[in-house]
Amino acid sequence: MTVFVHSSAVAQERKKTPALREQVYSQLARAQQLADEGDVSAGLDVLRNVESKLSSMNSYERAMLWNFYGYMYYGQDNIAKAIDYFAKVVEEDAIPEALEQNTLFSLAQLALGQGEFEKTIDYLQKWERVTAPEQHQKAWVLKAQALYQQGDYKAALAPITKAIDSVESKQQVPEENWLVLQRAIYFELGDTKRVAAVLEDMVSYYNKPEYWVQLAGVYGQLGQENKQLAMLETAFQQGFLTKGQDLLNLAQTYFFNDVPYKAGQVLEQALEQGAVERNLRNLKLLAQAWVAARETDKASAALLAAAALSDDGELDAQRATLLLNAERNKDAIAAAQAALEKGGLKQPGTMHLVIGMAELNLENFNAALQAFAVAKKFDDARKSASQWERYAQAEQEQQNRLQKLRADI
């Protein structure tokens, strides 16, 4: 907080500003010294003594008294009283221009900190009236913050953008909180493309993990999946993705961009490290990734782990089908039986069909035919079971003929 002293201020006074007499200034300086030494109470006593002679003081002397009061209370974190006294400073008619300018700007800053956004705008407007236009850029960010807090996002956009552009035009880096504010404004305005553009600058200037993740998310909202994946992948390679949700997002993005093997790798590692919870949803995603990547062993293990957390046999059923397709017939039979025992299947007949097909592959014809006979009892498998039953009967008859022929020979 700025406190004006008597040295050079008098020389910069406007013509109508009265003089600050030495006896008044010396008392004000003594009050400030006491406060600086830690005895604020004594300093305030001195100010009150000066205030008792208020009727004999001119406007400049009164303004300086209020200014010192404001400074004292600001130092005590009594912002409300500080604002009251600084407001009294600019109410005085004839005071130095610099004192008026700096006090108005300080009032705007303090009002913003107190959440008094209308007052902030009011003080800034008064400040602009007593300052040259080339100095107004000092208030752009402050004005944007106040307008944003008021919910006037369109009005807030212009000053913060001017502040950022003025810095970038000089090949300098804008302050981080300026970009944070601009991003928030675009978000509130629903301009997702502009949000992405600001985040691109934030990644470039500050390279923080959260900005990489946020930009990836915005690319996803824009339907730019390739950019989303590139951002997440690069962030992962830099060690920026450590949170479970971020790792899950990367795995899901890999999966939905047809890169299932990497999805499985990322998720499996995250599960092993404990970064991602080993729950049913995450294990199912892991299984889907490994199935899509045609990693049968890994997919089977993931489905088995997920099935242990499930209340029905659907995941065991998926595992049975997977193993059958991989020609691991005995394992397929065991998985299908587990699915039936657990129950809750949408298509239970399919599991009897899987058992029959696996038994047929093992040339266990009687067991296969028994399974197909059971499968025909279910609507979901009746047609296929009948076809496989005829095929199994034909295969069995062919094998019997061959065996008889060998025996005759």
PDB file of C-alpha atoms in Angstrom, residues 209-214 216-217 228 232-233 235-236 239-254 266-267 270 275-276:
ATOM      1  CA  PRO A 209       0.898 -31.240 -16.133  1.00  0.00           C
ATOM      2  CA  GLU A 210      -2.617 -29.979 -15.446  1.00  0.00           C
ATOM      3  CA  TYR A 211      -2.591 -27.825 -18.585  1.00  0.00           C
ATOM      4  CA  TRP A 212      -1.649 -30.813 -20.757  1.00  0.00           C
ATOM      5  CA  VAL A 213      -4.494 -32.838 -19.264  1.00  0.00           C
ATOM      6  CA  GLN A 214      -6.990 -29.972 -19.572  1.00  0.00           C
ATOM      7  CA  ALA A 216      -6.431 -33.020 -23.998  1.00  0.00           C
ATOM      8  CA  GLY A 217      -9.901 -32.931 -22.466  1.00  0.00           C
ATOM      9  CA  GLN A 228      -6.382 -35.527 -27.614  1.00  0.00           C
ATOM     10  CA  LEU A 232      -2.146 -37.395 -23.361  1.00  0.00           C
ATOM     11  CA  GLU A 233       0.554 -39.624 -24.817  1.00  0.00           C
ATOM     12  CA  ALA A 235       2.138 -35.928 -21.175  1.00  0.00           C
ATOM     13  CA  PHE A 236       2.461 -39.584 -20.159  1.00  0.00           C
ATOM     14  CA  GLY A 239       5.759 -38.313 -16.483  1.00  0.00           C
ATOM     15  CA  PHE A 240       2.928 -35.803 -16.116  1.00  0.00           C
ATOM     16  CA  LEU A 241       0.144 -38.369 -15.769  1.00  0.00           C
ATOM     17  CA  THR A 242       0.210 -39.698 -12.216  1.00  0.00           C
ATOM     18  CA  LYS A 243      -3.411 -39.402 -11.107  1.00  0.00           C
ATOM     19  CA  GLY A 244      -5.605 -42.438 -11.539  1.00  0.00           C
ATOM     20  CA  GLN A 245      -8.276 -40.588 -13.517  1.00  0.00           C
ATOM     21  CA  ASP A 246      -5.687 -39.188 -15.924  1.00  0.00           C
ATOM     22  CA  LEU A 247      -4.258 -42.661 -16.550  1.00  0.00           C
ATOM     23  CA  LEU A 248      -7.760 -44.020 -17.056  1.00  0.00           C
ATOM     24  CA  ASN A 249      -8.444 -41.248 -19.565  1.00  0.00           C
ATOM     25  CA  LEU A 250      -5.293 -42.168 -21.470  1.00  0.00           C
ATOM     26  CA  ALA A 251      -6.216 -45.861 -21.515  1.00  0.00           C
ATOM     27  CA  GLN A 252      -9.754 -45.079 -22.692  1.00  0.00           C
ATOM     28  CA  THR A 253      -8.452 -42.705 -25.357  1.00  0.00           C
ATOM     29  CA  TYR A 254      -6.045 -45.354 -26.644  1.00  0.00           C
ATOM     30  CA  VAL A 266      -1.189 -48.328 -19.476  1.00  0.00           C
ATOM     31  CA  LEU A 267      -4.115 -49.688 -17.482  1.00  0.00           C
ATOM     32  CA  ALA A 270      -1.656 -48.367 -13.344  1.00  0.00           C
ATOM     33  CA  ALA A 275      -2.752 -45.657  -9.137  1.00  0.00           C
ATOM     34  CA  VAL A 276      -6.056 -47.031 -10.431  1.00  0.00           C
TER      35      VAL A 276
END
